[in-house]
Short mmCIF file of C-alpha atoms in Angstrom, two decimals:
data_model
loop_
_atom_site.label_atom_id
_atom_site.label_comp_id
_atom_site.label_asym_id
_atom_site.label_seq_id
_atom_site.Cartn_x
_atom_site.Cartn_y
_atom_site.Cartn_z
CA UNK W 73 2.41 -43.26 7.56
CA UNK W 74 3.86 -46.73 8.43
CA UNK W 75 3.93 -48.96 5.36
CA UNK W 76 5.87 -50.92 3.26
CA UNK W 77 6.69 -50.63 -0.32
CA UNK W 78 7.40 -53.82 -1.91
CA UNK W 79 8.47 -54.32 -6.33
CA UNK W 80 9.58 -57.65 -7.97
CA UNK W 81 10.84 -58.33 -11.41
CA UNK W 82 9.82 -61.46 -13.60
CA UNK W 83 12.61 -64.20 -15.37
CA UNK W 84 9.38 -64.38 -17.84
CA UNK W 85 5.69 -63.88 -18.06
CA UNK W 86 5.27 -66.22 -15.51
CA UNK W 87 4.63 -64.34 -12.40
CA UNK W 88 6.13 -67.47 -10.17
CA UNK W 89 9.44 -66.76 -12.11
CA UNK W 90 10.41 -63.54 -9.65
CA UNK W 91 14.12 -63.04 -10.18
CA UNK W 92 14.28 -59.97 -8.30
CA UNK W 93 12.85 -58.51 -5.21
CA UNK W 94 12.91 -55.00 -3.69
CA UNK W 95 11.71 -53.64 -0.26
CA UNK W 96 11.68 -50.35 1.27
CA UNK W 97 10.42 -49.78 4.85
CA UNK W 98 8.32 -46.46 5.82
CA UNK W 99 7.79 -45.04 8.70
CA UNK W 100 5.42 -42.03 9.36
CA UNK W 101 6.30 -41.04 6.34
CA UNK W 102 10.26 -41.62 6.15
CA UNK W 103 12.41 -44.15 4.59
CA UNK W 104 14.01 -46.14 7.35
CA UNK W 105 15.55 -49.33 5.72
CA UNK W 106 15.70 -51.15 2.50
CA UNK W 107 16.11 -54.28 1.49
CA UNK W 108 17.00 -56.58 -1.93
CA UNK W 109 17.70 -59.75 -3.46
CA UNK W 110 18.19 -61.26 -6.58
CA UNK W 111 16.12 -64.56 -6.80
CA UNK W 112 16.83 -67.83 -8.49
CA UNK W 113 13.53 -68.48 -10.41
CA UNK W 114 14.14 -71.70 -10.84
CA UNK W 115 13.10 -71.18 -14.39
CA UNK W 116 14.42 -69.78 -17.64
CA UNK W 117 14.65 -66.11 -18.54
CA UNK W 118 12.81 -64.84 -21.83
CA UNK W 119 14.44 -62.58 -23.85
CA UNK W 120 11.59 -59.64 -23.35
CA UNK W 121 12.05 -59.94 -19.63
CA UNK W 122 15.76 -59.57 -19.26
CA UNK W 123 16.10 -56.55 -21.65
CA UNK W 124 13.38 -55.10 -19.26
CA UNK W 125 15.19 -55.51 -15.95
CA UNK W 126 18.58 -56.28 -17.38
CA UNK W 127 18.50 -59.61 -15.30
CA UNK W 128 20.19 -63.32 -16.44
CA UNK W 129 20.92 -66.42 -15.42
CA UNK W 130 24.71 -65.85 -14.86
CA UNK W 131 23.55 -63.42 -12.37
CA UNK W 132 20.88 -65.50 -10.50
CA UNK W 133 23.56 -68.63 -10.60
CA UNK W 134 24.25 -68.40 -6.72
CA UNK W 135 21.28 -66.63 -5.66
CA UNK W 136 18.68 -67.93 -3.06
CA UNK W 137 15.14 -69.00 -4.07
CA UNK W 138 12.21 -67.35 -3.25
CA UNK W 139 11.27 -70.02 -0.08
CA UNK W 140 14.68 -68.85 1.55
CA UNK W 141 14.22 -65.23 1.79
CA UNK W 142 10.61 -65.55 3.08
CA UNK W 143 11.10 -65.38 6.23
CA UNK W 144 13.00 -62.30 5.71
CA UNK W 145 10.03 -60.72 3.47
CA UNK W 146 8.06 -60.92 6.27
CA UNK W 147 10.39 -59.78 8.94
CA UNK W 148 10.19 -56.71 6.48
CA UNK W 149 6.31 -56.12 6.51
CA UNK W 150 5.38 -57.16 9.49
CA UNK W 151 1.70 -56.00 9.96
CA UNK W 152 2.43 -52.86 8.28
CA UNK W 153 0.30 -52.36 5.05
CA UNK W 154 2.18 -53.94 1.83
CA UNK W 155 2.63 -51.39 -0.99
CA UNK W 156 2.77 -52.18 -4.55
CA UNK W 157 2.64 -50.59 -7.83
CA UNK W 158 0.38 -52.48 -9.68
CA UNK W 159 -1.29 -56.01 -9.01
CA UNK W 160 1.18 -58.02 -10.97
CA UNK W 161 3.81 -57.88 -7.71
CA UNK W 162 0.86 -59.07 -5.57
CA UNK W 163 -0.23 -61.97 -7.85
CA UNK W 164 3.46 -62.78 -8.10
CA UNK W 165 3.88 -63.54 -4.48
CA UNK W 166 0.29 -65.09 -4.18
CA UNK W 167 1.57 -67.87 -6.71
CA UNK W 168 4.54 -68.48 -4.96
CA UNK W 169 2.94 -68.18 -1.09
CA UNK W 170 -0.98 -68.84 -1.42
CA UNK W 171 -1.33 -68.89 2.31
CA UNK W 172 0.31 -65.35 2.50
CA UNK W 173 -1.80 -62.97 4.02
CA UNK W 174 -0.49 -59.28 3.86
CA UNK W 175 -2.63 -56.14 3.70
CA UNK W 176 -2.20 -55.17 0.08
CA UNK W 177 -2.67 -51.56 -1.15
CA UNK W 178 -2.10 -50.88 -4.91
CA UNK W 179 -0.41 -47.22 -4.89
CA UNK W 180 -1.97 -46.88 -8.77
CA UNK W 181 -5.38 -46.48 -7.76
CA UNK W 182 -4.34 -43.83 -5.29
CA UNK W 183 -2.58 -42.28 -8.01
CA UNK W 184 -5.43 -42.15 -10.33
CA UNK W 185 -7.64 -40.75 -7.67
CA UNK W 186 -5.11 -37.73 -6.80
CA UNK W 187 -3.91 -36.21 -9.96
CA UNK W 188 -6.71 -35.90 -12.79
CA UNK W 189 -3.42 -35.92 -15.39
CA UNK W 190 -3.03 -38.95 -15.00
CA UNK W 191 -6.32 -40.55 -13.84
CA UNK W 192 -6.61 -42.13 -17.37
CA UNK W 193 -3.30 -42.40 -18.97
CA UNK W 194 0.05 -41.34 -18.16
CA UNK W 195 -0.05 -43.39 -14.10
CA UNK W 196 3.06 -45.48 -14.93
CA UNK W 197 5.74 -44.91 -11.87
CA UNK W 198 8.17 -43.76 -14.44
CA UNK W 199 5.71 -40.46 -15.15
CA UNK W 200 4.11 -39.84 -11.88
CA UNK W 201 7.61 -39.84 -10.30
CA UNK W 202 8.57 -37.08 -12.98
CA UNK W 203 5.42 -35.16 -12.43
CA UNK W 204 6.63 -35.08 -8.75
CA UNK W 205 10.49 -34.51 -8.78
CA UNK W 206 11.01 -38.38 -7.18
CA UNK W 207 15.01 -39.95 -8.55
CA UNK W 208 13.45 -43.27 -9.15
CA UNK W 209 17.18 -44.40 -10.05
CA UNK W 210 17.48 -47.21 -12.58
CA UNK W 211 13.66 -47.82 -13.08
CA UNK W 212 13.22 -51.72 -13.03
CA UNK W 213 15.51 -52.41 -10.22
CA UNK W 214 13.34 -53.60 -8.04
CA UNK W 215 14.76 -51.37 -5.12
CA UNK W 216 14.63 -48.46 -6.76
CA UNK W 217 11.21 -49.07 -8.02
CA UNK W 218 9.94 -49.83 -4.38
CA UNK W 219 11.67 -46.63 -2.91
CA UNK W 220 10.34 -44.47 -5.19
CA UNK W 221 6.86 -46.12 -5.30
CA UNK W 222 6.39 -45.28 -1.62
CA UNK W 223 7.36 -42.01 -2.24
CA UNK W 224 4.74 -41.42 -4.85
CA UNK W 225 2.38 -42.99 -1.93
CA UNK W 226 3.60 -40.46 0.35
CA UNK W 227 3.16 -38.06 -1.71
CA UNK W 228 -0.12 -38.75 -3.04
CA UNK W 229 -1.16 -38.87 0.44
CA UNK W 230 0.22 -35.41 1.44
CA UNK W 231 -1.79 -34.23 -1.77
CA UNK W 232 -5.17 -35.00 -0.63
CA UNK W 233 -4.33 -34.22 2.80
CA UNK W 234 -5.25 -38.13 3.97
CA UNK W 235 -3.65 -41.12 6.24
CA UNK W 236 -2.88 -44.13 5.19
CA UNK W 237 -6.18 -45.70 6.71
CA UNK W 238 -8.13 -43.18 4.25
CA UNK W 239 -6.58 -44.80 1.10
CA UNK W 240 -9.48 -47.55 1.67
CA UNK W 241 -12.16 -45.02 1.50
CA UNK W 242 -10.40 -43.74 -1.42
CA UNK W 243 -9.80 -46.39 -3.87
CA UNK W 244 -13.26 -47.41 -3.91
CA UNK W 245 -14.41 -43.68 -5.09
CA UNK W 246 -15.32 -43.73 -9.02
CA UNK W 247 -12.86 -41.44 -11.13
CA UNK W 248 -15.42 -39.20 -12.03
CA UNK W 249 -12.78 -37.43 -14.10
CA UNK W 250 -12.11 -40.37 -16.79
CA UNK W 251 -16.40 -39.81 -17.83
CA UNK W 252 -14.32 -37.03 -19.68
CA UNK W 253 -13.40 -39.64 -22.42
CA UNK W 254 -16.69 -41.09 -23.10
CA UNK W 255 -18.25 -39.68 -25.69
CA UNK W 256 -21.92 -38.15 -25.19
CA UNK W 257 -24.58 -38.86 -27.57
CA UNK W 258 -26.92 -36.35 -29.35
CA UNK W 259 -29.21 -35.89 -26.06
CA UNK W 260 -27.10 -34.48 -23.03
CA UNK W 261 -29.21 -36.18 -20.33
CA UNK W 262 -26.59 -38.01 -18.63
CA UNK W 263 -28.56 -41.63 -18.87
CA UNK W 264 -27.56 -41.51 -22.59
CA UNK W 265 -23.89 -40.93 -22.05
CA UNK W 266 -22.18 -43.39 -24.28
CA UNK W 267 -18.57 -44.51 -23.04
CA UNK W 268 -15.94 -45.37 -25.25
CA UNK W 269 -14.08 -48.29 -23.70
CA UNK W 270 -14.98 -50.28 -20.52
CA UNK W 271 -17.86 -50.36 -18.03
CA UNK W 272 -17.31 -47.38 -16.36
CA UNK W 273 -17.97 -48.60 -13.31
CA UNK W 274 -15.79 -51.60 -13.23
CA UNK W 275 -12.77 -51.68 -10.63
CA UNK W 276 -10.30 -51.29 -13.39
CA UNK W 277 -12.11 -48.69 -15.50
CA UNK W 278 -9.42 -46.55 -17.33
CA UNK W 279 -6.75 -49.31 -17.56
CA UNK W 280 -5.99 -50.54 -21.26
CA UNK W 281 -5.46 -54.02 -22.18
CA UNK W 282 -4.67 -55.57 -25.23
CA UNK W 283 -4.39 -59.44 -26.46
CA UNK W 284 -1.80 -61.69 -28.13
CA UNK W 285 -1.71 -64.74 -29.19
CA UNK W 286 -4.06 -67.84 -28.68
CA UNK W 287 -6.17 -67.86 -25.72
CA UNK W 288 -7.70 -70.31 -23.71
CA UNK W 289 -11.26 -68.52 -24.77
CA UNK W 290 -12.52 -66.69 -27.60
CA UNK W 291 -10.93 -63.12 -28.28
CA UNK W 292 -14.04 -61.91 -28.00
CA UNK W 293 -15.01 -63.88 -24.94
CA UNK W 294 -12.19 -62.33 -23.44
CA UNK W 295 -12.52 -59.28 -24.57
CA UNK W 296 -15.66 -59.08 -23.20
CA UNK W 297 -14.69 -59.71 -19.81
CA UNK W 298 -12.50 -57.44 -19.60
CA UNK W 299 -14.74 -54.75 -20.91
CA UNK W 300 -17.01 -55.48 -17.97
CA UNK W 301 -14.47 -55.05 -15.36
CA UNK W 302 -14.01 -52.01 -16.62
CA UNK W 303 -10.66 -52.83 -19.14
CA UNK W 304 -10.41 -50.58 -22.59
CA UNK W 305 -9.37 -53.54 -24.87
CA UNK W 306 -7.81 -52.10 -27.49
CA UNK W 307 -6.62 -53.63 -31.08
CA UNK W 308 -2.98 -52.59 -30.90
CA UNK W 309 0.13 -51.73 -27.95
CA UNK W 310 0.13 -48.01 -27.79
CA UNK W 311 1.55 -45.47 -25.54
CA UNK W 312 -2.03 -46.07 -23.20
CA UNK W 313 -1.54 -49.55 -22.58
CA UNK W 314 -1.29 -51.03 -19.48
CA UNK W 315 -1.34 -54.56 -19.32
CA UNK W 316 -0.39 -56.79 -22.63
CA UNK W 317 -2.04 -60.48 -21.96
CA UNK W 318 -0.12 -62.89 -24.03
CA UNK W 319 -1.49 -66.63 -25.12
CA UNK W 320 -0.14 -69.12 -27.08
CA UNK W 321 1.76 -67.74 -30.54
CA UNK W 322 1.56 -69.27 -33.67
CA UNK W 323 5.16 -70.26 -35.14
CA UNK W 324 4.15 -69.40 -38.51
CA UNK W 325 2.78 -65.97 -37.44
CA UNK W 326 5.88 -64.77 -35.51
CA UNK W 327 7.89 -65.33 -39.22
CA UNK W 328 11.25 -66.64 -37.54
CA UNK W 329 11.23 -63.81 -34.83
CA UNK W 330 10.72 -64.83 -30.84
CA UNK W 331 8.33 -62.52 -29.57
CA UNK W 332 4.86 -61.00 -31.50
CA UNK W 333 4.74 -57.75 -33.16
CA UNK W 334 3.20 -56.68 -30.30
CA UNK W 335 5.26 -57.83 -27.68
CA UNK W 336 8.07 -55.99 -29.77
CA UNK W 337 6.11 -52.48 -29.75
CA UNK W 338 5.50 -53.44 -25.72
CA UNK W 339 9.13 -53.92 -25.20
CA UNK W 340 9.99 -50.54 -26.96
CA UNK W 341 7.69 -48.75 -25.09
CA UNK W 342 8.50 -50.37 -21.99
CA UNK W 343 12.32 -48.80 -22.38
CA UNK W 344 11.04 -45.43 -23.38
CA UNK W 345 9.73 -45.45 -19.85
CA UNK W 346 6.28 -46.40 -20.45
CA UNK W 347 5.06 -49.39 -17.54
CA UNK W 348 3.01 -51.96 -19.42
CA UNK W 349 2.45 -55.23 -17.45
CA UNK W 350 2.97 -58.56 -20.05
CA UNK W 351 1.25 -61.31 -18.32
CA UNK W 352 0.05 -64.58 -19.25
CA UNK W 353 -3.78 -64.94 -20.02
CA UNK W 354 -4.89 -67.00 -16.77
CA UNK W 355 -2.56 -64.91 -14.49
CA UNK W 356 -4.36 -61.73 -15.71
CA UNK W 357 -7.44 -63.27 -14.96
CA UNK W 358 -6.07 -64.63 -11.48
CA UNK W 359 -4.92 -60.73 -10.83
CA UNK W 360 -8.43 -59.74 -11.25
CA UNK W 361 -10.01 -62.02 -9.56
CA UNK W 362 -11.40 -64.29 -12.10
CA UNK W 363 -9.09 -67.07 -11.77
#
């Protein structure tokens, strides 16, 4: 089990603005060597983004940039597979490097594919390291995030009884186990089962989304979209989202205050523990694929 587990945190909702990056180095199955850096974004830091991570720019004053601790980053991965915990830390380095080319393996849809308690709701590292006795440390450090991430991998992998080459294989299995929370209509023949929520069998099928703010289409343009990749868009930020896409807010509808209602519940729920991804509108469709 050679791999390595990789996390980044954000200055803002622009995944370019990585301010923090975190990198711990597996091999068969043991933690061999870590690795982190703060980041000068070269950009400013939102509010929402530094009471996540705890980040500012006093502390990124004298850091390097991104370009100068490249060549580092991929001292550090090598050919080994590059583990993340969510697309949002691949996208992030895609928009800073578009030439880089590293073998990315998102440790969530493992996850969701290993323990049915979580297949729907519930995957956030936070959880899945509780469910598994992993210290994740001071979750949003971007080392301690990446440690424990590749220990949820390992572990995962020990669960099912698989190699790393398996997780392929894996990942492209439907999670038969989230047709639980469809709703069936009056006939039970299974061609009239009637799911609540996204195409069932989308890539991200089980993942909630929900909108703010302006976007660059119609709400329900989007909406649909996301449906058919499989996305739950729901009306509100609750304890099952996942990923909060953010457009352009209306001054008059924020009533003085910097953020939207929603990004406030997001931001509460986010230091509670619960991981939900804020990302811009075109970066979330970049991340899956649509860009």
């Amino acid at each position: 089990m050679d791999f390595v587990a990789l996390d980044v945190e954000t200055a803002n909702s622009d995944p370019k603005s990585i301010c923090q990056i975190g990198v711990a180095v597996f091999k068969n199955g043991d933690l061999i060597e870590t690795w982190s850096s703060l980041i000068n974004p070269q950009s400013h830091f939102d509010f929402m983004n530094s009471a996540i991570h705890g980040i500012t720019e006093e502390d990124i004053r004298d850091a390097p940039t991104i370009t100068d601790i490249k060549s580092k980053l991929d001292q550090l991965v090598g050919e080994n597979v590059a583990a993340i915990y969510s697309g949002f830390d691949k996208v992030a380095l895609e928009k800073n490097f578009p030439q880089i080319n590293y073998s990315w393996l998102d440790i969530t849809k493992v996850v969701r594919r290993t323990w049915e308690g979580v297949a729907y709701s519930g995957y956030g590292l936070a959880n899945v390291c509780k469910l598994n006795d992993i210290e994740i440390g001071r979750h949003h450090d971007a080392l301690a995030d990446a440690v424990a991430a590749g220990k949820v991998l390992i572990c995962a992998l020990n669960a099912k009884k698989l190699k790393l080459d398996d997780c392929r294989s894996l990942i492209r299995r439907k999670i038969s186990t989230l047709i639980a929370h469809g709703k069936m209509s009056e006939n039970p023949n299974p061609v009239n089962i009637v799911i609540e929520g996204g195409n069932p069998d989308g890539e991200w099928f089980g993942d909630v989304l929900c909108f703010t703010g302006e976007l660059r289409m119609p709400r329900v343009e989007a909406s649909i979209k996301a449906s058919q990749l499989g996305f739950d868009v729901g009306k509100s930020v609750t304890k099952k989202t996942n990923y909060l896409v953010t457009g352009i807010q209306d001054p008059t509808k924020l009533k003085g205050k910097s953020i939207s209602a929603k990004e406030e519940k997001a931001l509460a729920l986010i230091k509670k523990g619960q991981d939900i991804v804020v990302i811009s509108e075109e970066d979330f469709f970049y991340m899956i694929g649509g860009n």
